[in-house]
Amino acid sequence: MEIFSALLLLEQVMILQIREGSSVEIGAPVLTMEPMWDRFLTGDRITLSCNAGRELRSTTYNWIVNKTTKEFREKTYIIEAATKEDDGEYRCQYSTSAHTTPYSNSILVRVSSPDSLMSIESEPEALWYAQTLKLSCKFTFGPQDEFIYLFYREGSVVAEIQTRNKSVSFEKERVTSEDTGRYRCQMQFVKYPKGPVYTSAYKHVNVQESPVRLQVNPRLQRAGDSITLNCTCAQDHLCGRGHISFSRNEIIVSSDSESHNIYHIQEATLMDSGWYRCMVFQKLSTFMSLPVEVTVQNSPGNFALIVGGSAVAAVLLTFLLLFAVCRLRQKEGIQDISNSQPSRDDNGSTSGNIMYSVVQVNRKERDHIRARREPREADSHVTYASLMHLERTRDQDIRAGRQEDNGSSIYQNIRRS
């Protein structure tokens, strides 16, 4: 009883210690950063979080920046507008009333100021959906050397170019709304990987929604129906009287419609299904609509015809199989009857009546003696197979008789001579 009471007391003490976080070994927290960029510009917002893995009571967080403890005790460390002073190595730890964790992993925060020697430009000034974005980066100082240029969008590298030129360009074709954001470029000397890094200021790029619209009436059609695609422009001053083309699955299709902005399908087939676009070509720019999917399905009549044709084919195939099985069984029955049914004979050349007799054939060397017949009553179990067998036997006997008559006449002519 005393042992049981001691165990209960020990369990309560352990539960209390776990709640307070005093005696249970707690691992080091995990430090994360948002966004996870390798370099920031002054003015950027940076968020660092110290994750303990679980919520503990009476927890205090410590932040260490460049080996200096900050007077900040919250779980999240936010830099609203980064400056050069925020550049450095960050760690964190947390502690309870009875325990302090080890330091977390470290994160290096690099903050740079835009350099006046670097500049970035974007073309065109007004960028529309599906057009091409051109970014140009230029370095205006230093001797001729080997350079590495990096283009960033919201802190993520989108292009890397190694060259000896002090000016480089990068093009992004068929932009979408996802390409909207802040862009910058930076340069570093190839032979000085740990040397200075020159970075430009941000260039904001906005991708506008295309003024061209493609309307399909209707999008879901049956085979044989007509489909009309209408290409319109929401801003006439942009499209003007530009040439309009249609494409299906990125392949230009020709239109026989009198109106240049209409693509008409008289009788749709399954081959007309796909993704359609329309494009307005101007001298200096091209405007492209969003893709629209058109689906053409088989009509109910065609579907019934296909199903009906399949059913007929199945019935015919079944009939042919049954016919083949019957013929096979018929042949097997004929072979069995030939071994059990009596033979049939023909009463000379003048009698055409079928008689059933027991045929005894005596064969001697070089001689054939005609079968001696003993008439008897007809078998009451007559089948079509037996009749066919008897018919063939009669024909064989007639041919054998003719051969014997020819042989005897030849022999008599020889003796007379």
GROMACS .gro file of C-alpha atoms in nm:
model
  417
    1MET     CA    1   0.000   0.000   0.000
    2GLU     CA    2   0.286   0.234   0.084
    3ILE     CA    3   0.452   0.157  -0.254
    4PHE     CA    4   0.129   0.236  -0.439
    5SER     CA    5   0.094   0.570  -0.256
    6ALA     CA    6   0.456   0.658  -0.337
    7LEU     CA    7   0.398   0.587  -0.707
    8LEU     CA    8   0.091   0.811  -0.710
    9LEU     CA    9   0.285   1.091  -0.544
   10LEU     CA   10   0.571   1.055  -0.793
   11GLU     CA   11   0.326   1.069  -1.084
   12GLN     CA   12   0.171   1.393  -0.954
   13VAL     CA   13   0.514   1.549  -0.912
   14MET     CA   14   0.611   1.453  -1.269
   15ILE     CA   15   0.288   1.599  -1.409
   16LEU     CA   16   0.351   1.925  -1.220
   17GLN     CA   17   0.709   1.941  -1.346
   18ILE     CA   18   0.599   1.878  -1.704
   19ARG     CA   19   0.347   2.160  -1.680
   20GLU     CA   20   0.612   2.395  -1.550
   21GLY     CA   21   0.875   2.262  -1.794
   22SER     CA   22   1.134   2.217  -1.516
   23SER     CA   23   1.258   1.859  -1.518
   24VAL     CA   24   1.173   1.741  -1.871
   25GLU     CA   25   1.459   1.789  -2.116
   26ILE     CA   26   1.338   2.031  -2.384
   27GLY     CA   27   1.518   2.051  -2.716
   28ALA     CA   28   1.643   2.364  -2.887
   29PRO     CA   29   1.378   2.576  -3.062
   30VAL     CA   30   1.365   2.619  -3.440
   31LEU     CA   31   1.419   2.964  -3.588
   32THR     CA   32   1.243   3.051  -3.915
   33MET     CA   33   1.234   3.363  -4.133
   34GLU     CA   34   0.968   3.502  -4.365
   35PRO     CA   35   1.036   3.565  -4.644
   36MET     CA   36   1.331   3.329  -4.684
   37TRP     CA   37   1.543   3.560  -4.898
   38ASP     CA   38   1.919   3.550  -4.919
   39ARG     CA   39   1.938   3.928  -4.933
   40PHE     CA   40   1.708   4.218  -4.837
   41LEU     CA   41   1.701   4.581  -4.934
   42THR     CA   42   1.660   4.861  -4.688
   43GLY     CA   43   1.293   4.916  -4.621
   44ASP     CA   44   1.196   4.546  -4.652
   45ARG     CA   45   0.981   4.381  -4.385
   46ILE     CA   46   1.135   4.075  -4.214
   47THR     CA   47   0.964   3.836  -3.971
   48LEU     CA   48   1.155   3.585  -3.756
   49SER     CA   49   0.977   3.322  -3.542
   50CYS     CA   50   1.113   3.112  -3.254
   51ASN     CA   51   0.921   2.782  -3.253
   52ALA     CA   52   0.929   2.573  -2.937
   53GLY     CA   53   0.722   2.288  -3.078
   54ARG     CA   54   0.456   2.321  -2.806
   55GLU     CA   55   0.306   2.585  -2.585
   56LEU     CA   56   0.450   2.608  -2.234
   57ARG     CA   57   0.340   2.821  -1.943
   58SER     CA   58   0.552   3.109  -1.815
   59THR     CA   59   0.777   3.103  -2.121
   60THR     CA   60   1.021   3.383  -2.192
   61TYR     CA   61   1.198   3.421  -2.529
   62ASN     CA   62   1.549   3.556  -2.571
   63TRP     CA   63   1.679   3.696  -2.901
   64ILE     CA   64   2.050   3.708  -2.979
   65VAL     CA   65   2.164   3.928  -3.269
   66ASN     CA   66   2.535   3.925  -3.352
   67LYS     CA   67   2.604   3.766  -3.009
   68THR     CA   68   2.417   4.044  -2.833
   69THR     CA   69   2.098   3.969  -2.638
   70LYS     CA   70   1.809   4.195  -2.731
   71GLU     CA   71   1.561   4.326  -2.476
   72PHE     CA   72   1.275   4.149  -2.650
   73ARG     CA   73   1.076   3.864  -2.498
   74GLU     CA   74   0.812   3.775  -2.759
   75LYS     CA   75   0.797   3.464  -2.976
   76THR     CA   76   0.800   3.662  -3.304
   77TYR     CA   77   1.064   3.919  -3.394
   78ILE     CA   78   0.942   4.164  -3.659
   79ILE     CA   79   1.154   4.413  -3.851
   80GLU     CA   80   0.911   4.654  -4.012
   81ALA     CA   81   1.161   4.842  -4.230
   82ALA     CA   82   1.504   4.688  -4.250
   83THR     CA   83   1.816   4.902  -4.224
   84LYS     CA   84   2.185   4.832  -4.243
   85GLU     CA   85   2.189   4.797  -3.863
   86ASP     CA   86   1.959   4.493  -3.890
   87ASP     CA   87   2.220   4.303  -4.090
   88GLY     CA   88   2.371   4.009  -3.900
   89GLU     CA   89   2.328   3.662  -3.745
   90TYR     CA   90   2.012   3.582  -3.546
   91ARG     CA   91   1.945   3.312  -3.282
   92CYS     CA   92   1.680   3.255  -3.017
   93GLN     CA   93   1.609   3.050  -2.705
   94TYR     CA   94   1.331   3.030  -2.448
   95SER     CA   95   1.318   2.957  -2.081
   96THR     CA   96   1.070   2.872  -1.806
   97SER     CA   97   1.095   2.927  -1.435
   98ALA     CA   98   1.320   2.623  -1.399
   99HIS     CA   99   1.472   2.554  -1.740
  100THR     CA  100   1.647   2.728  -2.032
  101THR     CA  101   1.681   2.569  -2.373
  102PRO     CA  102   1.996   2.565  -2.588
  103TYR     CA  103   2.030   2.820  -2.867
  104SER     CA  104   1.834   2.766  -3.184
  105ASN     CA  105   1.976   2.739  -3.532
  106SER     CA  106   2.119   3.060  -3.672
  107ILE     CA  107   1.986   3.264  -3.965
  108LEU     CA  108   2.194   3.520  -4.150
  109VAL     CA  109   2.002   3.834  -4.241
  110ARG     CA  110   2.175   4.039  -4.509
  111VAL     CA  111   2.049   4.389  -4.570
  112SER     CA  112   2.186   4.604  -4.851
  113SER     CA  113   2.122   4.956  -4.960
  114PRO     CA  114   2.049   5.019  -5.328
  115ASP     CA  115   2.369   5.118  -5.503
  116SER     CA  116   2.370   5.419  -5.729
  117LEU     CA  117   2.604   5.232  -5.964
  118MET     CA  118   2.330   4.978  -6.041
  119SER     CA  119   2.007   5.045  -6.223
  120ILE     CA  120   1.720   4.833  -6.352
  121GLU     CA  121   1.460   4.918  -6.614
  122SER     CA  122   1.154   4.735  -6.744
  123GLU     CA  123   0.978   4.738  -7.082
  124PRO     CA  124   0.710   4.802  -7.188
  125GLU     CA  125   0.591   5.067  -6.951
  126ALA     CA  126   0.234   4.934  -6.971
  127LEU     CA  127   0.255   4.555  -6.955
  128TRP     CA  128  -0.045   4.344  -7.052
  129TYR     CA  129  -0.129   3.977  -7.007
  130ALA     CA  130   0.065   3.737  -7.238
  131GLN     CA  131   0.308   4.009  -7.348
  132THR     CA  132   0.688   3.993  -7.303
  133LEU     CA  133   0.858   4.163  -7.008
  134LYS     CA  134   1.211   4.289  -7.067
  135LEU     CA  135   1.435   4.376  -6.771
  136SER     CA  136   1.767   4.554  -6.822
  137CYS     CA  137   2.038   4.579  -6.558
  138LYS     CA  138   2.333   4.816  -6.590
  139PHE     CA  139   2.656   4.864  -6.390
  140THR     CA  140   2.817   5.206  -6.445
  141PHE     CA  141   3.153   5.180  -6.269
  142GLY     CA  142   3.470   4.974  -6.256
  143PRO     CA  143   3.706   4.825  -6.513
  144GLN     CA  144   3.610   4.567  -6.770
  145ASP     CA  145   3.587   4.227  -6.599
  146GLU     CA  146   3.385   3.906  -6.567
  147PHE     CA  147   3.054   3.966  -6.389
  148ILE     CA  148   2.766   3.761  -6.251
  149TYR     CA  149   2.425   3.927  -6.272
  150LEU     CA  150   2.125   3.802  -6.077
  151PHE     CA  151   1.765   3.911  -6.137
  152TYR     CA  152   1.528   3.884  -5.840
  153ARG     CA  153   1.151   3.892  -5.811
  154GLU     CA  154   1.034   3.940  -5.451
  155GLY     CA  155   1.365   3.801  -5.328
  156SER     CA  156   1.365   3.488  -5.547
  157VAL     CA  157   1.617   3.447  -5.830
  158VAL     CA  158   1.451   3.439  -6.174
  159ALA     CA  159   1.763   3.463  -6.392
  160GLU     CA  160   2.142   3.438  -6.366
  161ILE     CA  161   2.376   3.569  -6.638
  162GLN     CA  162   2.756   3.556  -6.650
  163THR     CA  163   2.913   3.799  -6.894
  164ARG     CA  164   3.186   4.058  -6.951
  165ASN     CA  165   2.929   4.322  -7.043
  166LYS     CA  166   2.832   4.593  -6.800
  167SER     CA  167   2.473   4.583  -6.923
  168VAL     CA  168   2.255   4.273  -6.956
  169SER     CA  169   1.890   4.203  -7.034
  170PHE     CA  170   1.644   3.934  -6.936
  171GLU     CA  171   1.310   3.862  -7.105
  172LYS     CA  172   1.007   3.686  -6.960
  173GLU     CA  173   0.760   3.577  -7.230
  174ARG     CA  174   0.383   3.551  -7.192
  175VAL     CA  175   0.358   3.708  -6.851
  176THR     CA  176   0.060   3.649  -6.624
  177SER     CA  177  -0.070   3.812  -6.309
  178GLU     CA  178   0.172   3.595  -6.110
  179ASP     CA  179   0.463   3.792  -6.260
  180THR     CA  180   0.346   4.110  -6.089
  181GLY     CA  181   0.584   4.221  -5.814
  182ARG     CA  182   0.907   4.398  -5.722
  183TYR     CA  183   1.216   4.326  -5.930
  184ARG     CA  184   1.580   4.411  -5.872
  185CYS     CA  185   1.920   4.304  -6.001
  186GLN     CA  186   2.259   4.265  -5.838
  187MET     CA  187   2.614   4.221  -5.965
  188GLN     CA  188   2.927   4.056  -5.829
  189PHE     CA  189   3.276   4.001  -5.967
  190VAL     CA  190   3.346   3.640  -6.069
  191LYS     CA  191   3.703   3.638  -5.935
  192TYR     CA  192   3.590   3.788  -5.601
  193PRO     CA  193   3.314   3.551  -5.477
  194LYS     CA  194   3.337   3.699  -5.128
  195GLY     CA  195   3.384   4.051  -5.250
  196PRO     CA  196   3.137   4.339  -5.265
  197VAL     CA  197   2.784   4.293  -5.401
  198TYR     CA  198   2.619   4.576  -5.591
  199THR     CA  199   2.240   4.583  -5.600
  200SER     CA  200   1.983   4.804  -5.766
  201ALA     CA  201   1.671   4.952  -5.617
  202TYR     CA  202   1.333   4.785  -5.666
  203LYS     CA  203   1.141   4.817  -5.988
  204HIS     CA  204   0.768   4.748  -5.952
  205VAL     CA  205   0.613   4.561  -6.245
  206ASN     CA  206   0.237   4.536  -6.284
  207VAL     CA  207   0.083   4.290  -6.532
  208GLN     CA  208  -0.254   4.421  -6.644
  209GLU     CA  209  -0.545   4.206  -6.750
  210SER     CA  210  -0.574   4.168  -7.127
  211PRO     CA  211  -0.827   4.399  -7.297
  212VAL     CA  212  -0.908   4.120  -7.545
  213ARG     CA  213  -1.192   3.882  -7.457
  214LEU     CA  214  -1.297   3.557  -7.624
  215GLN     CA  215  -1.661   3.452  -7.589
  216VAL     CA  216  -1.778   3.105  -7.691
  217ASN     CA  217  -2.146   3.019  -7.734
  218PRO     CA  218  -2.181   2.760  -7.600
  219ARG     CA  219  -1.867   2.598  -7.457
  220LEU     CA  220  -2.022   2.250  -7.432
  221GLN     CA  221  -2.163   2.123  -7.758
  222ARG     CA  222  -2.288   1.807  -7.927
  223ALA     CA  223  -2.136   1.673  -8.245
  224GLY     CA  224  -2.307   1.829  -8.547
  225ASP     CA  225  -2.404   2.152  -8.369
  226SER     CA  226  -2.265   2.494  -8.459
  227ILE     CA  227  -2.022   2.692  -8.239
  228THR     CA  228  -1.952   3.065  -8.255
  229LEU     CA  229  -1.639   3.230  -8.111
  230ASN     CA  230  -1.648   3.608  -8.077
  231CYS     CA  231  -1.330   3.812  -8.015
  232THR     CA  232  -1.381   4.159  -7.865
  233CYS     CA  233  -1.157   4.433  -7.725
  234ALA     CA  234  -1.255   4.631  -7.417
  235GLN     CA  235  -1.034   4.928  -7.511
  236ASP     CA  236  -1.063   5.031  -7.873
  237HIS     CA  237  -0.776   5.280  -7.851
  238LEU     CA  238  -0.542   4.989  -7.777
  239CYS     CA  239  -0.668   4.737  -8.032
  240GLY     CA  240  -0.775   4.979  -8.303
  241ARG     CA  241  -0.811   4.797  -8.634
  242GLY     CA  242  -0.549   4.537  -8.564
  243HIS     CA  243  -0.551   4.199  -8.736
  244ILE     CA  244  -0.743   3.932  -8.541
  245SER     CA  245  -0.645   3.564  -8.543
  246PHE     CA  246  -0.778   3.256  -8.368
  247SER     CA  247  -0.585   2.957  -8.239
  248ARG     CA  248  -0.674   2.611  -8.111
  249ASN     CA  249  -0.420   2.443  -7.883
  250GLU     CA  250  -0.167   2.713  -7.979
  251ILE     CA  251  -0.210   2.646  -8.356
  252ILE     CA  252  -0.354   2.919  -8.578
  253VAL     CA  253  -0.686   2.824  -8.739
  254SER     CA  254  -0.840   2.995  -9.040
  255SER     CA  255  -1.187   3.145  -9.029
  256ASP     CA  256  -1.429   3.160  -9.324
  257SER     CA  257  -1.658   3.406  -9.147
  258GLU     CA  258  -1.733   3.740  -9.314
  259SER     CA  259  -1.669   3.922  -8.986
  260HIS     CA  260  -1.297   3.932  -8.895
  261ASN     CA  261  -1.365   3.896  -8.522
  262ILE     CA  262  -1.588   3.585  -8.555
  263TYR     CA  263  -1.479   3.223  -8.584
  264HIS     CA  264  -1.772   3.000  -8.676
  265ILE     CA  265  -1.786   2.618  -8.679
  266GLN     CA  266  -2.079   2.500  -8.889
  267GLU     CA  267  -2.094   2.134  -8.778
  268ALA     CA  268  -1.876   2.059  -8.477
  269THR     CA  269  -1.689   1.730  -8.447
  270LEU     CA  270  -1.478   1.580  -8.172
  271MET     CA  271  -1.170   1.722  -8.349
  272ASP     CA  272  -1.296   2.075  -8.274
  273SER     CA  273  -1.247   2.027  -7.898
  274GLY     CA  274  -0.956   2.213  -7.739
  275TRP     CA  275  -0.829   2.541  -7.593
  276TYR     CA  276  -0.905   2.848  -7.802
  277ARG     CA  277  -0.754   3.198  -7.797
  278CYS     CA  278  -0.790   3.509  -8.006
  279MET     CA  279  -0.511   3.761  -8.072
  280VAL     CA  280  -0.507   4.120  -8.190
  281PHE     CA  281  -0.186   4.210  -8.376
  282GLN     CA  282  -0.079   4.574  -8.378
  283LYS     CA  283   0.236   4.728  -8.521
  284LEU     CA  284   0.405   4.768  -8.183
  285SER     CA  285   0.224   4.518  -7.961
  286THR     CA  286   0.010   4.207  -7.951
  287PHE     CA  287  -0.287   4.149  -7.724
  288MET     CA  288  -0.396   3.795  -7.643
  289SER     CA  289  -0.710   3.669  -7.472
  290LEU     CA  290  -0.726   3.417  -7.193
  291PRO     CA  291  -0.764   3.058  -7.316
  292VAL     CA  292  -1.118   2.916  -7.332
  293GLU     CA  293  -1.187   2.543  -7.342
  294VAL     CA  294  -1.441   2.409  -7.592
  295THR     CA  295  -1.571   2.053  -7.549
  296VAL     CA  296  -1.761   1.865  -7.821
  297GLN     CA  297  -1.939   1.545  -7.719
  298ASN     CA  298  -2.102   1.269  -7.920
  299SER     CA  299  -2.473   1.325  -7.980
  300PRO     CA  300  -2.719   1.078  -7.818
  301GLY     CA  301  -2.812   0.943  -8.162
  302ASN     CA  302  -2.454   0.860  -8.248
  303PHE     CA  303  -2.407   0.707  -7.910
  304ALA     CA  304  -2.716   0.487  -7.958
  305LEU     CA  305  -2.596   0.391  -8.305
  306ILE     CA  306  -2.260   0.289  -8.168
  307VAL     CA  307  -2.419   0.090  -7.890
  308GLY     CA  308  -2.671  -0.066  -8.133
  309GLY     CA  309  -2.398  -0.157  -8.380
  310SER     CA  310  -2.199  -0.319  -8.106
  311ALA     CA  311  -2.502  -0.522  -7.999
  312VAL     CA  312  -2.568  -0.641  -8.355
  313ALA     CA  313  -2.206  -0.737  -8.397
  314ALA     CA  314  -2.217  -0.930  -8.071
  315VAL     CA  315  -2.532  -1.119  -8.181
  316LEU     CA  316  -2.377  -1.206  -8.519
  317LEU     CA  317  -2.059  -1.324  -8.354
  318THR     CA  318  -2.256  -1.541  -8.113
  319PHE     CA  319  -2.457  -1.690  -8.400
  320LEU     CA  320  -2.141  -1.773  -8.595
  321LEU     CA  321  -1.986  -1.937  -8.292
  322LEU     CA  322  -2.296  -2.148  -8.234
  323PHE     CA  323  -2.306  -2.247  -8.602
  324ALA     CA  324  -1.942  -2.352  -8.592
  325VAL     CA  325  -2.001  -2.559  -8.277
  326CYS     CA  326  -2.302  -2.730  -8.438
  327ARG     CA  327  -2.103  -2.817  -8.749
  328LEU     CA  328  -1.823  -2.954  -8.540
  329ARG     CA  329  -2.061  -3.169  -8.340
  330GLN     CA  330  -2.231  -3.282  -8.665
  331LYS     CA  331  -1.898  -3.405  -8.804
  332GLU     CA  332  -1.824  -3.588  -8.482
  333GLY     CA  333  -2.170  -3.751  -8.501
  334ILE     CA  334  -2.109  -3.867  -8.860
  335GLN     CA  335  -1.781  -4.031  -8.760
  336ASP     CA  336  -1.947  -4.210  -8.469
  337ILE     CA  337  -2.239  -4.334  -8.685
  338SER     CA  338  -2.004  -4.466  -8.954
  339ASN     CA  339  -1.869  -4.709  -8.695
  340SER     CA  340  -2.211  -4.820  -8.567
  341GLN     CA  341  -2.474  -4.784  -8.847
  342PRO     CA  342  -2.528  -5.052  -9.120
  343SER     CA  343  -2.399  -4.983  -9.470
  344ARG     CA  344  -2.627  -4.903  -9.760
  345ASP     CA  345  -2.625  -5.069 -10.099
  346ASP     CA  346  -2.778  -5.000 -10.439
  347ASN     CA  347  -2.979  -5.271 -10.613
  348GLY     CA  348  -2.809  -5.253 -10.949
  349SER     CA  349  -2.845  -4.960 -11.179
  350THR     CA  350  -3.222  -4.976 -11.199
  351SER     CA  351  -3.317  -4.949 -10.836
  352GLY     CA  352  -3.298  -4.615 -10.663
  353ASN     CA  353  -3.457  -4.730 -10.335
  354ILE     CA  354  -3.244  -4.723 -10.019
  355MET     CA  355  -3.222  -5.061  -9.841
  356TYR     CA  356  -3.045  -5.153  -9.523
  357SER     CA  357  -2.840  -5.468  -9.531
  358VAL     CA  358  -2.551  -5.638  -9.367
  359VAL     CA  359  -2.260  -5.610  -9.605
  360GLN     CA  360  -1.996  -5.871  -9.600
  361VAL     CA  361  -1.692  -5.793  -9.811
  362ASN     CA  362  -1.447  -6.067  -9.889
  363ARG     CA  363  -1.119  -5.946 -10.022
  364LYS     CA  364  -0.877  -6.171 -10.207
  365GLU     CA  365  -0.547  -6.081 -10.366
  366ARG     CA  366  -0.612  -5.866 -10.679
  367ASP     CA  367  -0.982  -5.960 -10.678
  368HIS     CA  368  -1.284  -5.787 -10.535
  369ILE     CA  369  -1.599  -5.983 -10.486
  370ARG     CA  370  -1.920  -5.790 -10.481
  371ALA     CA  371  -2.085  -5.751 -10.148
  372ARG     CA  372  -2.341  -6.015 -10.072
  373ARG     CA  373  -2.652  -5.857  -9.935
  374GLU     CA  374  -2.901  -5.986  -9.694
  375PRO     CA  375  -3.207  -5.762  -9.682
  376ARG     CA  376  -3.352  -5.687  -9.346
  377GLU     CA  377  -3.597  -5.449  -9.197
  378ALA     CA  378  -3.510  -5.078  -9.195
  379ASP     CA  379  -3.360  -4.940  -8.879
  380SER     CA  380  -3.619  -4.751  -8.685
  381HIS     CA  381  -3.354  -4.505  -8.559
  382VAL     CA  382  -3.277  -4.330  -8.885
  383THR     CA  383  -3.097  -3.993  -8.869
  384TYR     CA  384  -2.988  -3.742  -9.122
  385ALA     CA  385  -2.625  -3.832  -9.053
  386SER     CA  386  -2.692  -4.200  -9.122
  387LEU     CA  387  -2.866  -4.118  -9.450
  388MET     CA  388  -2.572  -3.907  -9.562
  389HIS     CA  389  -2.336  -4.190  -9.474
  390LEU     CA  390  -2.540  -4.443  -9.672
  391GLU     CA  391  -2.555  -4.206  -9.969
  392ARG     CA  392  -2.176  -4.177  -9.980
  393THR     CA  393  -2.139  -4.556  -9.943
  394ARG     CA  394  -2.372  -4.617 -10.242
  395ASP     CA  395  -2.170  -4.379 -10.459
  396GLN     CA  396  -1.848  -4.557 -10.365
  397ASP     CA  397  -1.998  -4.898 -10.452
  398ILE     CA  398  -2.116  -4.775 -10.792
  399ARG     CA  399  -1.771  -4.637 -10.876
  400ALA     CA  400  -1.609  -4.965 -10.763
  401GLY     CA  401  -1.849  -5.167 -10.984
  402ARG     CA  402  -1.770  -4.956 -11.288
  403GLN     CA  403  -1.399  -5.007 -11.236
  404GLU     CA  404  -1.447  -5.387 -11.215
  405ASP     CA  405  -1.656  -5.391 -11.538
  406ASN     CA  406  -1.391  -5.194 -11.722
  407GLY     CA  407  -1.121  -5.428 -11.601
  408SER     CA  408  -1.307  -5.745 -11.710
  409SER     CA  409  -1.383  -5.607 -12.057
  410ILE     CA  410  -1.019  -5.521 -12.115
  411TYR     CA  411  -0.918  -5.871 -12.003
  412GLN     CA  412  -1.164  -6.037 -12.246
  413ASN     CA  413  -1.041  -5.827 -12.538
  414ILE     CA  414  -0.686  -5.933 -12.467
  415ARG     CA  415  -0.780  -6.307 -12.468
  416ARG     CA  416  -0.971  -6.270 -12.795
  417SER     CA  417  -0.680  -6.116 -12.961
   0.00000   0.00000   0.00000
